[in-house]
Amino acid sequence: MAGSATAFSKISFASSCSLLESLRARHLPRGLGQFGCASRNLKLRNRAMATTASKESAENNPGLSESPDEATKGYIVQQTMYRIKDPKASLDFYSRVLGMTLLKRLDFPDSKFSLYFVGYEDSAEAPKDPIERVRWTFRRKATIELTHNWGTETDPEFKGYHNGNADPRGYGHIGISVDDTYRACERFEKLGVEFVKKPDDGSMKGLAFIKDPDGYWIEIFDAGRIGGIVAGSA
């Protein structure tokens, strides 16, 4: 029996090599096909693939640059811009409801619009000099730039802005990480915030979506629960 087992192993190995060479000759995408050949079990093949390259590797994500250009080393995601109808309503929401601070306001009288930069920063640390405060603001990560075109708040003909979640769909939402999703949503509900999805709605329990005064969606989640929510996709 030992001799038969050895002969079978040699034949299996030779067959695997022949198949691999055939795939290469036909210029099919390279991967870990040889493991699939060795196992008739799809789960075993997938497990073998997972041990060789992470899901986030360039190998598993065509188009991804594995080594970002050194020239981009100092780049950050600094702002997301929303057009807003009424700055009073938006500033109240982002400061009182979400707890952000106003980092800098810029007014452009000739063009009749203002920009309000809000975020999770201690505004007490901002420089007193207006120009230095601009520079400080533009070095903060992940701020929200609220853009107000003067007059929209009192214009009866103004119907509001597209939030990206109605046809034709495009932009989706921002996400806010909180200490506890359920506790945060209880507070939001008491404050009269409009929900798109409450934490226990739908199949993805433990995360929520709310709307700001202009109807833009905001995902609410906490880091403790999010791992379990997306475990099957990780």
PDB file of C-alpha atoms in Angstrom:
ATOM      1  CA  MET A   1       0.000   0.000   0.000  1.00  0.00           C
ATOM      2  CA  ALA A   2       2.898   2.331   0.731  1.00  0.00           C
ATOM      3  CA  GLY A   3       4.122   1.924  -2.844  1.00  0.00           C
ATOM      4  CA  SER A   4       0.661   2.654  -4.246  1.00  0.00           C
ATOM      5  CA  ALA A   5       0.334   5.793  -2.101  1.00  0.00           C
ATOM      6  CA  THR A   6       3.690   7.059  -3.329  1.00  0.00           C
ATOM      7  CA  ALA A   7       2.756   6.458  -6.945  1.00  0.00           C
ATOM      8  CA  PHE A   8      -0.563   8.289  -6.445  1.00  0.00           C
ATOM      9  CA  SER A   9       1.213  11.271  -4.881  1.00  0.00           C
ATOM     10  CA  LYS A  10       3.595  11.529  -7.830  1.00  0.00           C
ATOM     11  CA  ILE A  11       0.731  11.372 -10.310  1.00  0.00           C
ATOM     12  CA  SER A  12      -1.261  14.040  -8.387  1.00  0.00           C
ATOM     13  CA  PHE A  13       1.771  16.328  -8.204  1.00  0.00           C
ATOM     14  CA  ALA A  14       2.507  15.877 -11.902  1.00  0.00           C
ATOM     15  CA  SER A  15      -1.117  16.579 -12.804  1.00  0.00           C
ATOM     16  CA  SER A  16      -1.112  19.728 -10.680  1.00  0.00           C
ATOM     17  CA  CYS A  17       2.037  21.008 -12.358  1.00  0.00           C
ATOM     18  CA  SER A  18       0.660  20.253 -15.814  1.00  0.00           C
ATOM     19  CA  LEU A  19      -2.524  22.168 -15.062  1.00  0.00           C
ATOM     20  CA  LEU A  20      -0.577  25.122 -13.701  1.00  0.00           C
ATOM     21  CA  GLU A  21       1.595  25.311 -16.798  1.00  0.00           C
ATOM     22  CA  SER A  22      -1.520  25.089 -18.981  1.00  0.00           C
ATOM     23  CA  LEU A  23      -3.079  28.050 -17.149  1.00  0.00           C
ATOM     24  CA  ARG A  24       0.090  30.075 -17.566  1.00  0.00           C
ATOM     25  CA  ALA A  25       0.249  29.261 -21.255  1.00  0.00           C
ATOM     26  CA  ARG A  26      -3.290  30.559 -21.744  1.00  0.00           C
ATOM     27  CA  HIS A  27      -2.456  33.779 -19.862  1.00  0.00           C
ATOM     28  CA  LEU A  28      -5.260  33.288 -17.342  1.00  0.00           C
ATOM     29  CA  PRO A  29      -5.056  35.391 -14.138  1.00  0.00           C
ATOM     30  CA  ARG A  30      -2.534  33.856 -11.775  1.00  0.00           C
ATOM     31  CA  GLY A  31      -3.540  33.096  -8.216  1.00  0.00           C
ATOM     32  CA  LEU A  32      -3.597  29.989  -6.100  1.00  0.00           C
ATOM     33  CA  GLY A  33      -5.197  27.622  -8.583  1.00  0.00           C
ATOM     34  CA  GLN A  34      -2.839  24.833  -7.580  1.00  0.00           C
ATOM     35  CA  PHE A  35      -4.489  24.681  -4.185  1.00  0.00           C
ATOM     36  CA  GLY A  36      -7.895  24.397  -5.848  1.00  0.00           C
ATOM     37  CA  CYS A  37      -6.533  21.503  -7.888  1.00  0.00           C
ATOM     38  CA  ALA A  38      -5.308  19.732  -4.782  1.00  0.00           C
ATOM     39  CA  SER A  39      -8.608  20.070  -2.940  1.00  0.00           C
ATOM     40  CA  ARG A  40     -12.126  19.329  -4.069  1.00  0.00           C
ATOM     41  CA  ASN A  41     -13.473  21.404  -1.142  1.00  0.00           C
ATOM     42  CA  LEU A  42     -14.174  25.075  -1.935  1.00  0.00           C
ATOM     43  CA  LYS A  43     -13.865  26.094   1.719  1.00  0.00           C
ATOM     44  CA  LEU A  44     -10.416  24.537   1.950  1.00  0.00           C
ATOM     45  CA  ARG A  45      -9.336  26.372  -1.190  1.00  0.00           C
ATOM     46  CA  ASN A  46     -10.581  29.703   0.147  1.00  0.00           C
ATOM     47  CA  ARG A  47      -8.818  29.105   3.451  1.00  0.00           C
ATOM     48  CA  ALA A  48      -5.588  28.378   1.584  1.00  0.00           C
ATOM     49  CA  MET A  49      -5.936  31.617  -0.375  1.00  0.00           C
ATOM     50  CA  ALA A  50      -6.546  33.620   2.800  1.00  0.00           C
ATOM     51  CA  THR A  51      -3.283  32.403   4.340  1.00  0.00           C
ATOM     52  CA  THR A  52      -1.123  33.747   1.508  1.00  0.00           C
ATOM     53  CA  ALA A  53      -2.422  37.285   0.914  1.00  0.00           C
ATOM     54  CA  SER A  54      -4.672  39.574   2.922  1.00  0.00           C
ATOM     55  CA  LYS A  55      -8.005  40.699   1.548  1.00  0.00           C
ATOM     56  CA  GLU A  56      -6.613  44.234   1.397  1.00  0.00           C
ATOM     57  CA  SER A  57      -3.436  43.364  -0.514  1.00  0.00           C
ATOM     58  CA  ALA A  58      -2.694  44.689  -3.988  1.00  0.00           C
ATOM     59  CA  GLU A  59      -2.778  41.079  -5.213  1.00  0.00           C
ATOM     60  CA  ASN A  60      -6.456  40.821  -4.309  1.00  0.00           C
ATOM     61  CA  ASN A  61      -7.426  44.346  -5.400  1.00  0.00           C
ATOM     62  CA  PRO A  62      -6.622  45.094  -9.055  1.00  0.00           C
ATOM     63  CA  GLY A  63      -5.615  48.694  -9.571  1.00  0.00           C
ATOM     64  CA  LEU A  64      -4.402  49.198  -5.988  1.00  0.00           C
ATOM     65  CA  SER A  65      -0.926  50.663  -5.690  1.00  0.00           C
ATOM     66  CA  GLU A  66       0.914  48.684  -3.020  1.00  0.00           C
ATOM     67  CA  SER A  67       3.431  51.451  -2.334  1.00  0.00           C
ATOM     68  CA  PRO A  68       1.977  54.975  -2.452  1.00  0.00           C
ATOM     69  CA  ASP A  69       4.189  57.573  -4.086  1.00  0.00           C
ATOM     70  CA  GLU A  70       6.505  59.259  -1.570  1.00  0.00           C
ATOM     71  CA  ALA A  71       5.270  62.592  -2.927  1.00  0.00           C
ATOM     72  CA  THR A  72       1.874  61.896  -1.272  1.00  0.00           C
ATOM     73  CA  LYS A  73       3.296  61.188   2.195  1.00  0.00           C
ATOM     74  CA  GLY A  74       1.963  64.419   3.707  1.00  0.00           C
ATOM     75  CA  TYR A  75      -1.531  64.203   2.165  1.00  0.00           C
ATOM     76  CA  ILE A  76      -4.612  63.947   4.414  1.00  0.00           C
ATOM     77  CA  VAL A  77      -8.371  63.813   3.921  1.00  0.00           C
ATOM     78  CA  GLN A  78      -9.113  67.308   5.168  1.00  0.00           C
ATOM     79  CA  GLN A  79     -12.714  68.166   4.274  1.00  0.00           C
ATOM     80  CA  THR A  80     -16.038  67.009   2.897  1.00  0.00           C
ATOM     81  CA  MET A  81     -18.188  69.825   1.510  1.00  0.00           C
ATOM     82  CA  TYR A  82     -21.961  70.073   1.917  1.00  0.00           C
ATOM     83  CA  ARG A  83     -24.134  72.814   0.484  1.00  0.00           C
ATOM     84  CA  ILE A  84     -26.611  73.883   3.132  1.00  0.00           C
ATOM     85  CA  LYS A  85     -29.842  75.871   3.032  1.00  0.00           C
ATOM     86  CA  ASP A  86     -29.776  77.521   6.471  1.00  0.00           C
ATOM     87  CA  PRO A  87     -26.541  77.928   8.483  1.00  0.00           C
ATOM     88  CA  LYS A  88     -28.452  78.485  11.717  1.00  0.00           C
ATOM     89  CA  ALA A  89     -30.110  75.060  11.471  1.00  0.00           C
ATOM     90  CA  SER A  90     -26.932  73.309  10.296  1.00  0.00           C
ATOM     91  CA  LEU A  91     -24.640  74.851  12.908  1.00  0.00           C
ATOM     92  CA  ASP A  92     -27.124  73.917  15.629  1.00  0.00           C
ATOM     93  CA  PHE A  93     -27.200  70.314  14.403  1.00  0.00           C
ATOM     94  CA  TYR A  94     -23.460  69.805  13.971  1.00  0.00           C
ATOM     95  CA  SER A  95     -22.529  71.549  17.223  1.00  0.00           C
ATOM     96  CA  ARG A  96     -25.367  70.790  19.675  1.00  0.00           C
ATOM     97  CA  VAL A  97     -26.471  67.397  18.314  1.00  0.00           C
ATOM     98  CA  LEU A  98     -23.188  65.939  17.037  1.00  0.00           C
ATOM     99  CA  GLY A  99     -20.786  67.830  19.311  1.00  0.00           C
ATOM    100  CA  MET A 100     -18.537  69.415  16.675  1.00  0.00           C
ATOM    101  CA  THR A 101     -16.965  72.841  17.042  1.00  0.00           C
ATOM    102  CA  LEU A 102     -16.707  75.682  14.543  1.00  0.00           C
ATOM    103  CA  LEU A 103     -13.065  75.764  13.500  1.00  0.00           C
ATOM    104  CA  LYS A 104     -13.208  78.625  11.013  1.00  0.00           C
ATOM    105  CA  ARG A 105     -15.716  80.751   9.109  1.00  0.00           C
ATOM    106  CA  LEU A 106     -14.866  82.354   5.783  1.00  0.00           C
ATOM    107  CA  ASP A 107     -17.106  84.966   4.121  1.00  0.00           C
ATOM    108  CA  PHE A 108     -17.008  85.914   0.435  1.00  0.00           C
ATOM    109  CA  PRO A 109     -19.201  89.026   0.000  1.00  0.00           C
ATOM    110  CA  ASP A 110     -18.479  89.474  -3.704  1.00  0.00           C
ATOM    111  CA  SER A 111     -19.697  85.972  -4.464  1.00  0.00           C
ATOM    112  CA  LYS A 112     -22.302  85.986  -1.695  1.00  0.00           C
ATOM    113  CA  PHE A 113     -21.453  82.775   0.106  1.00  0.00           C
ATOM    114  CA  SER A 114     -19.897  81.652   3.406  1.00  0.00           C
ATOM    115  CA  LEU A 115     -17.964  78.565   4.461  1.00  0.00           C
ATOM    116  CA  TYR A 116     -18.206  77.040   7.940  1.00  0.00           C
ATOM    117  CA  PHE A 117     -15.576  74.433   8.840  1.00  0.00           C
ATOM    118  CA  VAL A 118     -16.679  72.150  11.674  1.00  0.00           C
ATOM    119  CA  GLY A 119     -15.047  69.112  13.220  1.00  0.00           C
ATOM    120  CA  TYR A 120     -13.983  67.245  16.328  1.00  0.00           C
ATOM    121  CA  GLU A 121     -11.197  69.589  17.377  1.00  0.00           C
ATOM    122  CA  ASP A 122     -10.660  71.800  20.416  1.00  0.00           C
ATOM    123  CA  SER A 123     -11.260  75.248  18.969  1.00  0.00           C
ATOM    124  CA  ALA A 124      -9.534  76.738  22.030  1.00  0.00           C
ATOM    125  CA  GLU A 125      -6.277  75.487  20.500  1.00  0.00           C
ATOM    126  CA  ALA A 126      -6.827  77.524  17.330  1.00  0.00           C
ATOM    127  CA  PRO A 127      -4.540  80.534  16.800  1.00  0.00           C
ATOM    128  CA  LYS A 128      -5.993  83.987  17.504  1.00  0.00           C
ATOM    129  CA  ASP A 129      -4.653  85.464  14.287  1.00  0.00           C
ATOM    130  CA  PRO A 130      -7.307  84.965  11.534  1.00  0.00           C
ATOM    131  CA  ILE A 131      -4.838  83.904   8.823  1.00  0.00           C
ATOM    132  CA  GLU A 132      -3.000  81.515  11.129  1.00  0.00           C
ATOM    133  CA  ARG A 133      -6.354  80.081  12.145  1.00  0.00           C
ATOM    134  CA  VAL A 134      -7.110  79.378   8.486  1.00  0.00           C
ATOM    135  CA  ARG A 135      -3.811  77.509   8.166  1.00  0.00           C
ATOM    136  CA  TRP A 136      -4.492  75.627  11.397  1.00  0.00           C
ATOM    137  CA  THR A 137      -7.966  74.645  10.196  1.00  0.00           C
ATOM    138  CA  PHE A 138      -6.698  73.372   6.860  1.00  0.00           C
ATOM    139  CA  ARG A 139      -4.297  71.051   8.679  1.00  0.00           C
ATOM    140  CA  ARG A 140      -7.092  69.337  10.650  1.00  0.00           C
ATOM    141  CA  LYS A 141      -8.280  65.911   9.506  1.00  0.00           C
ATOM    142  CA  ALA A 142     -11.813  64.974   8.456  1.00  0.00           C
ATOM    143  CA  THR A 143     -13.592  68.307   8.781  1.00  0.00           C
ATOM    144  CA  ILE A 144     -16.995  69.196   7.339  1.00  0.00           C
ATOM    145  CA  GLU A 145     -17.190  72.284   5.123  1.00  0.00           C
ATOM    146  CA  LEU A 146     -20.703  73.710   5.239  1.00  0.00           C
ATOM    147  CA  THR A 147     -21.246  75.985   2.238  1.00  0.00           C
ATOM    148  CA  HIS A 148     -24.029  78.545   2.441  1.00  0.00           C
ATOM    149  CA  ASN A 149     -25.104  80.498  -0.619  1.00  0.00           C
ATOM    150  CA  TRP A 150     -26.653  83.618   0.834  1.00  0.00           C
ATOM    151  CA  GLY A 151     -30.403  83.918   0.607  1.00  0.00           C
ATOM    152  CA  THR A 152     -31.374  80.254   0.299  1.00  0.00           C
ATOM    153  CA  GLU A 153     -32.666  80.217   3.879  1.00  0.00           C
ATOM    154  CA  THR A 154     -35.394  82.764   3.065  1.00  0.00           C
ATOM    155  CA  ASP A 155     -36.072  81.913  -0.579  1.00  0.00           C
ATOM    156  CA  PRO A 156     -39.560  80.325  -0.877  1.00  0.00           C
ATOM    157  CA  GLU A 157     -38.638  78.964  -4.308  1.00  0.00           C
ATOM    158  CA  PHE A 158     -35.558  77.111  -3.055  1.00  0.00           C
ATOM    159  CA  LYS A 159     -36.343  73.404  -2.759  1.00  0.00           C
ATOM    160  CA  GLY A 160     -33.093  72.216  -1.200  1.00  0.00           C
ATOM    161  CA  TYR A 161     -30.125  70.173  -2.396  1.00  0.00           C
ATOM    162  CA  HIS A 162     -29.866  66.601  -3.678  1.00  0.00           C
ATOM    163  CA  ASN A 163     -28.542  64.363  -0.897  1.00  0.00           C
ATOM    164  CA  GLY A 164     -27.187  61.642  -3.202  1.00  0.00           C
ATOM    165  CA  ASN A 165     -29.532  58.942  -1.912  1.00  0.00           C
ATOM    166  CA  ALA A 166     -32.398  59.509  -4.335  1.00  0.00           C
ATOM    167  CA  ASP A 167     -32.206  58.753  -8.054  1.00  0.00           C
ATOM    168  CA  PRO A 168     -29.844  59.383  -9.692  1.00  0.00           C
ATOM    169  CA  ARG A 169     -27.819  58.108  -6.739  1.00  0.00           C
ATOM    170  CA  GLY A 170     -24.206  59.044  -6.221  1.00  0.00           C
ATOM    171  CA  TYR A 171     -22.850  60.388  -2.948  1.00  0.00           C
ATOM    172  CA  GLY A 172     -23.891  58.299   0.061  1.00  0.00           C
ATOM    173  CA  HIS A 173     -23.009  59.442   3.578  1.00  0.00           C
ATOM    174  CA  ILE A 174     -20.391  60.265   6.169  1.00  0.00           C
ATOM    175  CA  GLY A 175     -19.893  58.105   9.266  1.00  0.00           C
ATOM    176  CA  ILE A 176     -19.614  59.130  12.911  1.00  0.00           C
ATOM    177  CA  SER A 177     -18.049  56.735  15.404  1.00  0.00           C
ATOM    178  CA  VAL A 178     -19.689  57.048  18.826  1.00  0.00           C
ATOM    179  CA  ASP A 179     -19.055  55.418  22.205  1.00  0.00           C
ATOM    180  CA  ASP A 180     -22.308  53.418  22.118  1.00  0.00           C
ATOM    181  CA  THR A 181     -24.703  53.337  19.161  1.00  0.00           C
ATOM    182  CA  TYR A 182     -27.839  52.602  21.172  1.00  0.00           C
ATOM    183  CA  ARG A 183     -27.167  55.244  23.786  1.00  0.00           C
ATOM    184  CA  ALA A 184     -26.334  57.830  21.115  1.00  0.00           C
ATOM    185  CA  CYS A 185     -29.524  57.042  19.196  1.00  0.00           C
ATOM    186  CA  GLU A 186     -31.658  57.327  22.321  1.00  0.00           C
ATOM    187  CA  ARG A 187     -30.281  60.837  22.732  1.00  0.00           C
ATOM    188  CA  PHE A 188     -30.818  61.671  19.041  1.00  0.00           C
ATOM    189  CA  GLU A 189     -34.420  60.522  19.301  1.00  0.00           C
ATOM    190  CA  LYS A 190     -35.023  62.781  22.316  1.00  0.00           C
ATOM    191  CA  LEU A 191     -33.531  65.688  20.349  1.00  0.00           C
ATOM    192  CA  GLY A 192     -35.955  65.105  17.480  1.00  0.00           C
ATOM    193  CA  VAL A 193     -33.369  63.920  14.947  1.00  0.00           C
ATOM    194  CA  GLU A 194     -34.804  62.233  11.848  1.00  0.00           C
ATOM    195  CA  PHE A 195     -33.778  58.602  11.354  1.00  0.00           C
ATOM    196  CA  VAL A 196     -33.260  56.748   8.099  1.00  0.00           C
ATOM    197  CA  LYS A 197     -32.547  53.550  10.041  1.00  0.00           C
ATOM    198  CA  LYS A 198     -32.660  52.897  13.773  1.00  0.00           C
ATOM    199  CA  PRO A 199     -30.137  50.458  15.316  1.00  0.00           C
ATOM    200  CA  ASP A 200     -32.471  47.462  15.336  1.00  0.00           C
ATOM    201  CA  ASP A 201     -34.085  48.066  11.948  1.00  0.00           C
ATOM    202  CA  GLY A 202     -33.222  45.717   9.091  1.00  0.00           C
ATOM    203  CA  SER A 203     -30.707  42.891   9.124  1.00  0.00           C
ATOM    204  CA  MET A 204     -27.657  44.897  10.210  1.00  0.00           C
ATOM    205  CA  LYS A 205     -28.350  45.356  13.904  1.00  0.00           C
ATOM    206  CA  GLY A 206     -26.318  47.821  15.912  1.00  0.00           C
ATOM    207  CA  LEU A 207     -25.785  50.612  13.399  1.00  0.00           C
ATOM    208  CA  ALA A 208     -28.014  53.515  12.443  1.00  0.00           C
ATOM    209  CA  PHE A 209     -28.476  56.280   9.890  1.00  0.00           C
ATOM    210  CA  ILE A 210     -29.734  59.764  10.700  1.00  0.00           C
ATOM    211  CA  LYS A 211     -30.326  62.878   8.596  1.00  0.00           C
ATOM    212  CA  ASP A 212     -28.942  66.376   9.032  1.00  0.00           C
ATOM    213  CA  PRO A 213     -31.203  69.428   8.413  1.00  0.00           C
ATOM    214  CA  ASP A 214     -30.572  69.270   4.645  1.00  0.00           C
ATOM    215  CA  GLY A 215     -31.317  65.552   4.422  1.00  0.00           C
ATOM    216  CA  TYR A 216     -27.716  64.324   4.143  1.00  0.00           C
ATOM    217  CA  TRP A 217     -27.294  60.838   5.610  1.00  0.00           C
ATOM    218  CA  ILE A 218     -24.960  60.162   8.529  1.00  0.00           C
ATOM    219  CA  GLU A 219     -24.067  56.626   9.613  1.00  0.00           C
ATOM    220  CA  ILE A 220     -23.818  56.094  13.371  1.00  0.00           C
ATOM    221  CA  PHE A 221     -21.768  53.172  14.719  1.00  0.00           C
ATOM    222  CA  ASP A 222     -19.417  52.209  17.515  1.00  0.00           C
ATOM    223  CA  ALA A 223     -16.112  50.403  17.118  1.00  0.00           C
ATOM    224  CA  GLY A 224     -17.031  47.754  19.661  1.00  0.00           C
ATOM    225  CA  ARG A 225     -20.007  46.453  17.673  1.00  0.00           C
ATOM    226  CA  ILE A 226     -18.929  47.070  14.092  1.00  0.00           C
ATOM    227  CA  GLY A 227     -16.601  44.050  14.041  1.00  0.00           C
ATOM    228  CA  GLY A 228     -19.464  41.707  14.791  1.00  0.00           C
ATOM    229  CA  ILE A 229     -21.796  43.417  12.341  1.00  0.00           C
ATOM    230  CA  VAL A 230     -19.488  42.908   9.368  1.00  0.00           C
ATOM    231  CA  ALA A 231     -17.795  39.688  10.554  1.00  0.00           C
ATOM    232  CA  GLY A 232     -19.121  37.682   7.611  1.00  0.00           C
ATOM    233  CA  SER A 233     -17.632  40.175   5.138  1.00  0.00           C
ATOM    234  CA  ALA A 234     -14.255  40.735   6.723  1.00  0.00           C
TER     235      ALA A 234
END
